[in-house]
CSV table of C-alpha atoms and ligand atoms in Angstrom, one decimal:
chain,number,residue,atom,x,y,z
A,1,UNK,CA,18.4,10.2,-13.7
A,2,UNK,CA,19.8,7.3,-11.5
A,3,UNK,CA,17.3,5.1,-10.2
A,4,UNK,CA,19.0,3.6,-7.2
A,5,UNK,CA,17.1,1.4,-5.7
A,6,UNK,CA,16.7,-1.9,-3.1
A,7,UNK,CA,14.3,-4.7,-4.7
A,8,UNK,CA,12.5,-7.0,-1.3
A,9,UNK,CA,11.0,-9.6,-3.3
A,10,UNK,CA,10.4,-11.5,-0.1
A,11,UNK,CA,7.9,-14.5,0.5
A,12,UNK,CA,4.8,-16.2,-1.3
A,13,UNK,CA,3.9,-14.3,-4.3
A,14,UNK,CA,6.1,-11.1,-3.7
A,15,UNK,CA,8.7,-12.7,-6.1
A,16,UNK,CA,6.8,-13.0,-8.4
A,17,UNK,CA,4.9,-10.1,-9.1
A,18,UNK,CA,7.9,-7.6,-8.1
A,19,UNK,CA,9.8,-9.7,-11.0
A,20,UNK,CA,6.6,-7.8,-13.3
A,21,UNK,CA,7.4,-4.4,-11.9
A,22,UNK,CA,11.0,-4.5,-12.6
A,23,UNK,CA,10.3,-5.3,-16.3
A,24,UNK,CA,7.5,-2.7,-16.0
A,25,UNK,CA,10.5,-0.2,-14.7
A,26,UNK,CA,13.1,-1.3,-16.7
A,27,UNK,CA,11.4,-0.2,-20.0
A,28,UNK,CA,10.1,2.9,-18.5
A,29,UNK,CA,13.7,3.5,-17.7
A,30,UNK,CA,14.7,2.6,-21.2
A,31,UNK,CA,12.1,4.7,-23.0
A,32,UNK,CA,12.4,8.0,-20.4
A,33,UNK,CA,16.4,7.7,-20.7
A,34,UNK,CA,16.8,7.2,-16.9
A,35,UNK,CA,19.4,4.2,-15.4
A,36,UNK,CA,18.0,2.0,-13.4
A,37,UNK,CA,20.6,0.8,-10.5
A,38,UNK,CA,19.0,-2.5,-8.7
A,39,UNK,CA,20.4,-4.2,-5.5
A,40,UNK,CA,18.0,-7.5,-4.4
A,41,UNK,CA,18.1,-8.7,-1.1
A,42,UNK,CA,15.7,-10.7,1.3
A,43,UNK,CA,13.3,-10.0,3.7
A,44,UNK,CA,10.6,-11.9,6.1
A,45,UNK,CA,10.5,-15.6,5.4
A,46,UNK,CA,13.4,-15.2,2.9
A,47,UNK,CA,15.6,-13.4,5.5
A,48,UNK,CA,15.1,-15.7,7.8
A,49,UNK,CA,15.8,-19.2,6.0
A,50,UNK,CA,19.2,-17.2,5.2
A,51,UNK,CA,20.1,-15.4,8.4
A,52,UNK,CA,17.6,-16.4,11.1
A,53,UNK,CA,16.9,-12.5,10.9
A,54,UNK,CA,13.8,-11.1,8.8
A,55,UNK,CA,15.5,-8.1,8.2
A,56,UNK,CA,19.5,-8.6,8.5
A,57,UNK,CA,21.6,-6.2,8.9
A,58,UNK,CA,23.2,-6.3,5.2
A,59,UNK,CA,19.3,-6.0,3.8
A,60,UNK,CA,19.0,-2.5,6.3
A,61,UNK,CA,21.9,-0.9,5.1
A,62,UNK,CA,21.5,-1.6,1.2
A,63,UNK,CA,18.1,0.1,2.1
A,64,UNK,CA,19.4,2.8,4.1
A,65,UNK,CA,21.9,3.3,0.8
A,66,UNK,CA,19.8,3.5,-2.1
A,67,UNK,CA,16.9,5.9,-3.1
A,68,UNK,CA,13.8,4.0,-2.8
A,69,UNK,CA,12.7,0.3,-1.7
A,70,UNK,CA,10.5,-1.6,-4.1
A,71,UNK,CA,9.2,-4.8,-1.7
A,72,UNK,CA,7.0,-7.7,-2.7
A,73,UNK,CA,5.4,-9.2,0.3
A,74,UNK,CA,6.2,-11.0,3.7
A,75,UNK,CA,5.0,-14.0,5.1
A,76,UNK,CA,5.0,-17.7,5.4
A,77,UNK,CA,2.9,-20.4,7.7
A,78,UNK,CA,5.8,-21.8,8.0
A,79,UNK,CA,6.8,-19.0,10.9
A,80,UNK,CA,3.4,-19.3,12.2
A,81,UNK,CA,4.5,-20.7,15.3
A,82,UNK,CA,7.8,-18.5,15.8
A,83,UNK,CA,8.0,-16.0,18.6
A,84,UNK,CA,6.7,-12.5,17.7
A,85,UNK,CA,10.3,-10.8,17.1
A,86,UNK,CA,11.3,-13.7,14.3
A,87,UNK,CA,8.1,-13.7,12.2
A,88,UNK,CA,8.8,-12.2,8.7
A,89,UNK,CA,6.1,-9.7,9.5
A,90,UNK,CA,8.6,-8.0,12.2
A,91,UNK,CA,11.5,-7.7,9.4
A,92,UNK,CA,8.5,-5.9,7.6
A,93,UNK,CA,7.7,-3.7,11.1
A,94,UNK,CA,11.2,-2.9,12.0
A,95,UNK,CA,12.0,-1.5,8.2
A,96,UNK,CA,9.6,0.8,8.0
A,97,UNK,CA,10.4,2.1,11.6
A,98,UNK,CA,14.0,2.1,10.4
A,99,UNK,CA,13.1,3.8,7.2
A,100,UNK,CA,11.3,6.6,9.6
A,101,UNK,CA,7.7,5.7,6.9
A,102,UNK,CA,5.0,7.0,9.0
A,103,UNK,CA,2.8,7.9,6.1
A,104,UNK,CA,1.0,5.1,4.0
A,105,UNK,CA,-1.0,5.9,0.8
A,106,UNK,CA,-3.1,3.4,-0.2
A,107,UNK,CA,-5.4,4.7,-3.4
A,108,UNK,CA,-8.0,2.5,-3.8
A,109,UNK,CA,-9.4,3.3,-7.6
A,110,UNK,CA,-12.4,1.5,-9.5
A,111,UNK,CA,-10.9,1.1,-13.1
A,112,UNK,CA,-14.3,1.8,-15.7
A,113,UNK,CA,-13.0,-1.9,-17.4
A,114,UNK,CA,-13.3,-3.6,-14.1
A,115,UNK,CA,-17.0,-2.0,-12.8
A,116,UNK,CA,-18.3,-5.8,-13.3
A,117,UNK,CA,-15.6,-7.1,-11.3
A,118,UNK,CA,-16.7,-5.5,-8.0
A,119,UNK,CA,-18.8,-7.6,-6.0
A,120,UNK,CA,-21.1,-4.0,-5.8
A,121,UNK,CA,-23.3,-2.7,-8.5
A,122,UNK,CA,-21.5,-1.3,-11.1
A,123,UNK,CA,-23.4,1.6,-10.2
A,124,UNK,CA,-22.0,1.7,-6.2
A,125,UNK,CA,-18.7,1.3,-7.6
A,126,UNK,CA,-18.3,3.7,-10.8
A,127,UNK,CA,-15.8,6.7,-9.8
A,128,UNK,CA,-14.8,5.0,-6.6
A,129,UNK,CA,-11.1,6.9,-6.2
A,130,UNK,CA,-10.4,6.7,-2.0
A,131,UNK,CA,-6.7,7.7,-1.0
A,132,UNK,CA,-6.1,5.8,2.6
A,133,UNK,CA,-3.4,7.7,4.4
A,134,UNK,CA,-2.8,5.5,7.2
A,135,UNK,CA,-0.5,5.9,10.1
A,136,UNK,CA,2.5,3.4,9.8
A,137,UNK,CA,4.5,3.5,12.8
A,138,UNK,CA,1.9,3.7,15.7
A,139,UNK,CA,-1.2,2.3,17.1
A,140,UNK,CA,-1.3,-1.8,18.5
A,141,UNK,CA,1.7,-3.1,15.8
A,142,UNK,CA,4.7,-0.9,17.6
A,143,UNK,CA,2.4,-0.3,20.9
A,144,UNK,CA,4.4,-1.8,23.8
A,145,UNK,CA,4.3,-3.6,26.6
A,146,UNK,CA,3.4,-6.4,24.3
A,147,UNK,CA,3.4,-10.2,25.5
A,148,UNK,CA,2.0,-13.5,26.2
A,149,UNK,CA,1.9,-14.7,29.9
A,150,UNK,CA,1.1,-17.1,31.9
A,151,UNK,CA,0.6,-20.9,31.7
A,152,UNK,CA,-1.2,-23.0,29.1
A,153,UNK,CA,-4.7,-23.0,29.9
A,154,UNK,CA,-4.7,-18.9,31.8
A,155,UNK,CA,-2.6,-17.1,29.6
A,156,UNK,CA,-3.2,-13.8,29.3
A,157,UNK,CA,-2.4,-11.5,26.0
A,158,UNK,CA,-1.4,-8.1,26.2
A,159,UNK,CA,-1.0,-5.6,23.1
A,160,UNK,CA,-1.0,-1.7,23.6
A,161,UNK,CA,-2.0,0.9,21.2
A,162,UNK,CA,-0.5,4.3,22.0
A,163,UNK,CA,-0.4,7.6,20.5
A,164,UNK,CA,0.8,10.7,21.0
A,165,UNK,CA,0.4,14.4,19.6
A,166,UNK,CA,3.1,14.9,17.3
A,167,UNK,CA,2.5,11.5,15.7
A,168,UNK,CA,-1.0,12.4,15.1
A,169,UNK,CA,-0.4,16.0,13.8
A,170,UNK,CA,2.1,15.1,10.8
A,171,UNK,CA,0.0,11.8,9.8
A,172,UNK,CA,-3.0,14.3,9.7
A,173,UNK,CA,-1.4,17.4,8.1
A,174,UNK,CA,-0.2,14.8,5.2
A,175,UNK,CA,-4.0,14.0,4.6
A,176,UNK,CA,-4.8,17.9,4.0
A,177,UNK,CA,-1.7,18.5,2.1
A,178,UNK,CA,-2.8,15.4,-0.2
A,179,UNK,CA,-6.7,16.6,0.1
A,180,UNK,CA,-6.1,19.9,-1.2
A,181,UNK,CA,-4.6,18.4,-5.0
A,182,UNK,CA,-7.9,16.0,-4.8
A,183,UNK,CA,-11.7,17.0,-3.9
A,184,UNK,CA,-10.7,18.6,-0.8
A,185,UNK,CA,-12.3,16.0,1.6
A,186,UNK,CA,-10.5,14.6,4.5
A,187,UNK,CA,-13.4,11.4,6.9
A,188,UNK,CA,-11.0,10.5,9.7
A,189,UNK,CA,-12.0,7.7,10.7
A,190,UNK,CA,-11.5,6.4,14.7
A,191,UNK,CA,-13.3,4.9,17.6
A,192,UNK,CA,-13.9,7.8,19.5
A,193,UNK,CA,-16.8,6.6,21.7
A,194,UNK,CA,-14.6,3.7,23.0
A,195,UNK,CA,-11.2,4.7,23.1
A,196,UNK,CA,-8.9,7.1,24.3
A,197,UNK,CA,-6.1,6.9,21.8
A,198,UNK,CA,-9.3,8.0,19.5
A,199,UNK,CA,-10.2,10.8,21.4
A,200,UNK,CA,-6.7,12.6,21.3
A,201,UNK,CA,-7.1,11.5,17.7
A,202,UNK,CA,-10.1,13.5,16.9
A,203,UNK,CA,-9.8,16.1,18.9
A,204,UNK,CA,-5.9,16.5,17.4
A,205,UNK,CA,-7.1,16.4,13.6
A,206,UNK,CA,-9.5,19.2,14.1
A,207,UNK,CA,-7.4,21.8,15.6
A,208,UNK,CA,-5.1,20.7,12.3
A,209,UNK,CA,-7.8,21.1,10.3
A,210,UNK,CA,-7.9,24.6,11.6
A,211,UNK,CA,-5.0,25.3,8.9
A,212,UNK,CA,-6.5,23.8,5.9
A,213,UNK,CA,-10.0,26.0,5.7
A,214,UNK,CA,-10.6,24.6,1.6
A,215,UNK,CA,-11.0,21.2,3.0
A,216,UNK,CA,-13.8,19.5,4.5
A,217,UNK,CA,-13.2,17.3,7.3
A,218,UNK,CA,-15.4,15.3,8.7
A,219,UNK,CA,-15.6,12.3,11.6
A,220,UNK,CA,-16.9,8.5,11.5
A,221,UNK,CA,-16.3,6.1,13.9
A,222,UNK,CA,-14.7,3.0,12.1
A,223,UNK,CA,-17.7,0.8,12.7
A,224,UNK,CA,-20.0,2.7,10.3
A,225,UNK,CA,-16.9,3.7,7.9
A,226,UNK,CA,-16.9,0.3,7.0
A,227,UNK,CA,-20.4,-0.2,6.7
A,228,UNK,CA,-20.3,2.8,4.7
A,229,UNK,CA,-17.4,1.8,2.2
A,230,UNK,CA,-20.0,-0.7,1.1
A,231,UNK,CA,-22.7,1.5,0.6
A,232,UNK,CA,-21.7,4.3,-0.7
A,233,UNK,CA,-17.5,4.4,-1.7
A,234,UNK,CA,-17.6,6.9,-4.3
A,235,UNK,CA,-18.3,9.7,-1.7
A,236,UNK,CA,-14.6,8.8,0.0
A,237,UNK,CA,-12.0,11.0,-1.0
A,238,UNK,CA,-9.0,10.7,1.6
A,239,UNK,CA,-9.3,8.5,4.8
A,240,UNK,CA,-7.1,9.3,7.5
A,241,UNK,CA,-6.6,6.4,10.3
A,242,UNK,CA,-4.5,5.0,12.5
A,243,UNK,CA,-2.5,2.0,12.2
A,244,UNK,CA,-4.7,-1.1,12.4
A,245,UNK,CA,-7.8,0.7,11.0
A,246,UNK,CA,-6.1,1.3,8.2
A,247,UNK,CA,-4.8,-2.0,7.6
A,248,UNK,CA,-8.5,-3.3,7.8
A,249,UNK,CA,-10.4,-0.5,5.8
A,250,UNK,CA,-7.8,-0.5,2.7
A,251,UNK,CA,-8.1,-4.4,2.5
A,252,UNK,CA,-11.8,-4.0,2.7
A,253,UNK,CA,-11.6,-1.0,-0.2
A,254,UNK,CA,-9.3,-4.0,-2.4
A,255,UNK,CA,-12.5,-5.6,-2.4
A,256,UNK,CA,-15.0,-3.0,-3.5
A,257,UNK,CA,-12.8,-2.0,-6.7
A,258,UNK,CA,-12.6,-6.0,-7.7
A,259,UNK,CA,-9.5,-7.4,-6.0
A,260,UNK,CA,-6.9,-6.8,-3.1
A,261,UNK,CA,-4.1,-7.2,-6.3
A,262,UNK,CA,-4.4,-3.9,-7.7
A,263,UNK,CA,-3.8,-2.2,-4.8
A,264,UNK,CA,-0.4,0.1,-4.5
A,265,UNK,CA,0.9,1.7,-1.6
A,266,UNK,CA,4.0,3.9,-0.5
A,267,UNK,CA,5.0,4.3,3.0
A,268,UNK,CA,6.6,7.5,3.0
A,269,UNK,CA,7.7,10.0,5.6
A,270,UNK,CA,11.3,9.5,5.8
A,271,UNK,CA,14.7,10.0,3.6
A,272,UNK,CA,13.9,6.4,2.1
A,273,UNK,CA,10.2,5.6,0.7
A,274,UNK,CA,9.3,2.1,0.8
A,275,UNK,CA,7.1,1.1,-2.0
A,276,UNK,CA,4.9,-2.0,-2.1
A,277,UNK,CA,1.7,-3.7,-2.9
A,278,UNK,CA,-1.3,-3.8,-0.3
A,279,UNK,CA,-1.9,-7.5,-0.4
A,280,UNK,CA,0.1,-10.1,1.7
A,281,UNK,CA,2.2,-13.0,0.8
A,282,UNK,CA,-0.6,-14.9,-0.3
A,283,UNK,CA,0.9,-18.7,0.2
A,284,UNK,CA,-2.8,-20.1,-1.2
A,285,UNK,CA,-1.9,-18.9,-4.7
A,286,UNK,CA,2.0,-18.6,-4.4
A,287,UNK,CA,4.1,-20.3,-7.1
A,288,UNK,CA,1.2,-21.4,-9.6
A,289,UNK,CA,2.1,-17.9,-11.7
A,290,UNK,CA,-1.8,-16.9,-11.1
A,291,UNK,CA,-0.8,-13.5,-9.2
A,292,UNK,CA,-2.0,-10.4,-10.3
A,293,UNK,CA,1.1,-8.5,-10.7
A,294,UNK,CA,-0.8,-5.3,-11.0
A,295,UNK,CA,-1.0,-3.8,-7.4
A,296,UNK,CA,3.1,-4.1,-7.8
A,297,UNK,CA,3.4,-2.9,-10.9
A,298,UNK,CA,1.4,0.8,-9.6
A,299,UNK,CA,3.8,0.4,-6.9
A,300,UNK,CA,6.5,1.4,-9.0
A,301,UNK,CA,4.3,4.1,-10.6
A,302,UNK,CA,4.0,5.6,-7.2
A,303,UNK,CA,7.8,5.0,-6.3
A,304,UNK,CA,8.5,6.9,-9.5
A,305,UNK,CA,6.2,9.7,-8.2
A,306,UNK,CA,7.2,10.1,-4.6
A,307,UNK,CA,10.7,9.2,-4.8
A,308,UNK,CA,12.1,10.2,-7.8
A,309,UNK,CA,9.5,13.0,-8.8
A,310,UNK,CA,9.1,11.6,-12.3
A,311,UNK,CA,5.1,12.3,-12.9
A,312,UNK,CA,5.0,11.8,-16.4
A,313,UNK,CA,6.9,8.3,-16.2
A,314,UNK,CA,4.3,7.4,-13.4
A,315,UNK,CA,1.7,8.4,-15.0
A,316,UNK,CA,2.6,6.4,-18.1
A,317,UNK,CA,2.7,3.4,-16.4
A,318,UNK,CA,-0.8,3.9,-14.8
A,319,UNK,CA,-1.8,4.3,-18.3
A,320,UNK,CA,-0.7,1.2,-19.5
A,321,UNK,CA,-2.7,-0.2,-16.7
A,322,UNK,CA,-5.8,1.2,-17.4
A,323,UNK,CA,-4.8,0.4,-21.2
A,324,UNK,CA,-4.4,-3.8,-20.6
A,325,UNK,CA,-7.5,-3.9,-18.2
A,326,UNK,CA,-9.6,-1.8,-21.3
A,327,UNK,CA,-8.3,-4.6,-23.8
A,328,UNK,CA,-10.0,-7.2,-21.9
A,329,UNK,CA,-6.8,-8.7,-20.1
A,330,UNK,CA,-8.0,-10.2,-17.1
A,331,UNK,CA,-5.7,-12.4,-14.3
A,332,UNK,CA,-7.0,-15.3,-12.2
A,333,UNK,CA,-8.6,-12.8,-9.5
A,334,UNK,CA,-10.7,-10.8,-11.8
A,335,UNK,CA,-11.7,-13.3,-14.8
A,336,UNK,CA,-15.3,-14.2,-14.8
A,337,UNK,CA,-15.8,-17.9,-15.1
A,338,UNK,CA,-15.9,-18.3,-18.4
A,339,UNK,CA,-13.3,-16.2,-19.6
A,340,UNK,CA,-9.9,-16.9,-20.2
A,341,UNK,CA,-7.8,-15.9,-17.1
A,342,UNK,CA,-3.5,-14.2,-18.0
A,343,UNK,CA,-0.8,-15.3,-16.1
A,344,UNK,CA,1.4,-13.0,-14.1
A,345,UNK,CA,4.0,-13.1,-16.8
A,346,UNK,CA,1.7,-12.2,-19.6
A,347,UNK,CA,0.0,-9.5,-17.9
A,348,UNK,CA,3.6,-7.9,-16.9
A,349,UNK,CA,4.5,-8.2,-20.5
A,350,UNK,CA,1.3,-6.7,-21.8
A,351,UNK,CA,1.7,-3.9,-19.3
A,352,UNK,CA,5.7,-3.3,-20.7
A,353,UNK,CA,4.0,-3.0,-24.3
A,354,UNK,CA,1.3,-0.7,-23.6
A,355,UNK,CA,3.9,1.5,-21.7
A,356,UNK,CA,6.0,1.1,-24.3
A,357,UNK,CA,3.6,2.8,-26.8
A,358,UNK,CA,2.6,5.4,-24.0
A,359,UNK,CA,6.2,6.3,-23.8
A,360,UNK,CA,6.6,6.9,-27.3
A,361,UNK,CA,3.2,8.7,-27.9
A,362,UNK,CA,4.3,11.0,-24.8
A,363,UNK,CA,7.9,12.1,-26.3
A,364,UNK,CA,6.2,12.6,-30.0
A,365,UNK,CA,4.1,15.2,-27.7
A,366,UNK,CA,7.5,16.8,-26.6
A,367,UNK,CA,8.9,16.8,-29.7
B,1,LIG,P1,-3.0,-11.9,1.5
B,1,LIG,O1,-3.1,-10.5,1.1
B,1,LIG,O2,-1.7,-12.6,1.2
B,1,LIG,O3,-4.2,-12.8,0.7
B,1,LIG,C1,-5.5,-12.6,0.9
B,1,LIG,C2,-6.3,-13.2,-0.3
B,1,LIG,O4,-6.1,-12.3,-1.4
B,1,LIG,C3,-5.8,-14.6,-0.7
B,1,LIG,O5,-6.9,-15.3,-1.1
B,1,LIG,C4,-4.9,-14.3,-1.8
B,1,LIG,O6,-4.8,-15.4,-2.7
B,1,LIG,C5,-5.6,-13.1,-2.5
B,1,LIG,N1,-4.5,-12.2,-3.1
B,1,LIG,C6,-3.6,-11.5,-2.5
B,1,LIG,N2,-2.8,-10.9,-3.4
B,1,LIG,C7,-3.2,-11.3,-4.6
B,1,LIG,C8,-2.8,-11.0,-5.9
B,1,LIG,N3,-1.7,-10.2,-6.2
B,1,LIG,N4,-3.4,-11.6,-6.9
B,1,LIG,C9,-4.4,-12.4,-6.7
B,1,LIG,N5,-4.9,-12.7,-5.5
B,1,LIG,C10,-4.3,-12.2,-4.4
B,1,LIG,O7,-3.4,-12.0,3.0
B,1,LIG,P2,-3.4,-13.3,4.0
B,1,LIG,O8,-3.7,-14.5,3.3
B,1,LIG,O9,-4.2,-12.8,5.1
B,1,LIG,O10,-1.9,-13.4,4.5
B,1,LIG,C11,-0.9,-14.2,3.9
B,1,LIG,C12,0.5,-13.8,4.5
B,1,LIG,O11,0.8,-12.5,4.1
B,1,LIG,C13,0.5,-13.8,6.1
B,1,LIG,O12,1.7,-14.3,6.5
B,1,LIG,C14,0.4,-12.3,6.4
B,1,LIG,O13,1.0,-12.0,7.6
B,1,LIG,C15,1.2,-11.7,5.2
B,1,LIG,N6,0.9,-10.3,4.9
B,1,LIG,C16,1.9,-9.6,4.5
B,1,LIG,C17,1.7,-8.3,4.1
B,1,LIG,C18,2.9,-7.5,3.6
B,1,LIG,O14,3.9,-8.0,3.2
B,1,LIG,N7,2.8,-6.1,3.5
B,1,LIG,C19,0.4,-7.7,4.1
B,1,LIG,C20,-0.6,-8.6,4.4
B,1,LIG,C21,-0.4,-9.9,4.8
């Protein structure tokens, strides 16, 4: 098959580890006889310095072209001060509304090597596996009018989160769809008691739920969800929420299951998926080759999965995940003090090699 697709490196660390999942896809490629087509070009920060545009118009269409987008991260302080519409964040914003990606997975899973790297009891945390689907294209980032008035000193702020019917019906009808293959459990989680945009939320999910009778849905305000994600995350099995909530409650989940770096994601939704890791830019650890490349490298699992329909090739190189964490390789982010932390490069390459040997155990299977 012809893997066509658009590689955002982008800011901070995303170069780095989406330089990993590239290797990590190139010898999946290799090994599963597919032909991987790559087109790089920037986004946020990188975009910017370039074009004074965080997403040009060049980066759209090679997007808009190829099958799938594999993106690193966005973000530098040094747009901190820029107005909102030239931040790399908006190139990030405006893609996925381009790209039509309404729909966010974000599987938070607690790997059995890393139960001791959770700040939790390894007890809390064994058997955590949460799918977030979080909707992508609503809420306060797109909500308008949007602004900053006034003079210096009585400036007033304005953001507006908005949503309508049809927006909440197909993010919530993806959750059952993707709760029926799991344990059939759907916690939408909102702020029903407070706000409006909640309440049509709610009331919205319910009558959906109507179609799905195998699966369980239940309510919690986003308050005591993440007070609950604490106490108890094994009993999450998909979380459906809105925009911001979602941002918040996956980041949160990163946490629980040892670090925000071995988080994947796919926004999907539209003809074009974009695939990416959950974690930001991170400029404190950019550049020193400390990154945990793993949260990109399942990226590419998952764009293998929803883009291209390739299960067994995705599921070869969650494999080799689960393989390098079980042989004791540990990056900056997860190695106890006295342990010997890998570098991003190493733990791409160990990754290639255990997928490597995955790949071949899986055709001798075939054969
Ligand atoms: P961040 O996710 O970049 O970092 C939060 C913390 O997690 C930092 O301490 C960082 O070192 C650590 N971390 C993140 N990814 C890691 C990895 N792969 N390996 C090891 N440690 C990792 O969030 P932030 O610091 O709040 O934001 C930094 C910039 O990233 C901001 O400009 C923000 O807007 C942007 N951002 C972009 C995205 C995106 O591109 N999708 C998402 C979140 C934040």
């Amino acid at each position: 098959m012809l893997l066509n697709l658009t590689i955002l490196p982008g800011d901070g660390i995303g170069p780095e580890v989406t330089e990993q999942a590239i290797l990590v896809l190139q010898a999946v490629a290799d090994a599963f006889g597919h032909q991987l087509q790559l087109q790089h070009k920037n986004i946020g920060g990188a975009a910017l310095a370039a074009t004074n545009d965080p997403l040009p118009p060049e980066t759209l269409q090679a997007c808009l072209a190829s099958s799938a987008v594999l993106l690193g991260a966005v973000g530098s302080p040094a747009y901190d001060h820029y107005p909102n519409h030239l931040r790399p964040e908006a190139g990030l914003l405006r893609l996925r509304r381009e790209l039509g990606a309404y729909a966010n997975l974000r599987p938070a899973i607690c790997f059995p090597a890393l139960e001791d790297c959770s700040p939790l009891r390894p007890e809390l945390v064994r058997g955590t596996d949460i799918l977030f689907v979080r909707e992508l294209l609503g809420g306060l980032y797109f909500g308008e009018p949007r602004s900053i008035q006034g003079a210096p000193g009585s400036r007033v702020a304005t953001n507006t989160m908005t949503y309508a019917e049809p927006a909440i019906e197909r993010i919530a009808r993806v959750a059952f769809e993707l709760a029926m293959k799991r344990r059939q459990k759907v916690l939408s989680v909102d702020k029903a008691n407070v706000l409006e945009c909640s309440r049509l939320w709610r009331e919205v999910v319910t009558r959906c739920a109507k179609d799905y009778p195998g699966v369980q849905l239940s309510h919690m305000y986003v308050d005591s969800a993440a007070m609950s994600l604490v106490q108890r995350p094994k009993d999450f099995d998909v979380v459906l929420t809105e925009n911001m909530f979602g941002d918040i409650l996956s980041d949160q989940a990163g946490g629980v299951v040892g670090s925000l770096g071995l988080l994947a994601s796919a926004s999907i939704g539209g003809p074009i998926g974009v695939y990416e890791p959950v974690h930001g830019s991170a400029p404190d650890i950019a550049g020193k080759g400390i990154a945990n490349p793993l949260g990109a490298i399942l990226s590419a699992a998952m764009l293998l999965r929803h883009s291209f329909q390739l299960d067994r090739e995705a599921a070869c190189i969650e494999g080799a995940v689960g393989d390098v964490l079980n042989r004791g390789y540990r990056t900056a982010d997860l190695a106890g003090d006295c342990q010997k932390a890998t570098t991003t490069s190493e733990m791409g390459q160990n990754a290639v090699q255990a997928m490597k040997k995955l790949a071949s155990a899986a055709k001798r299977k075939l054969a």
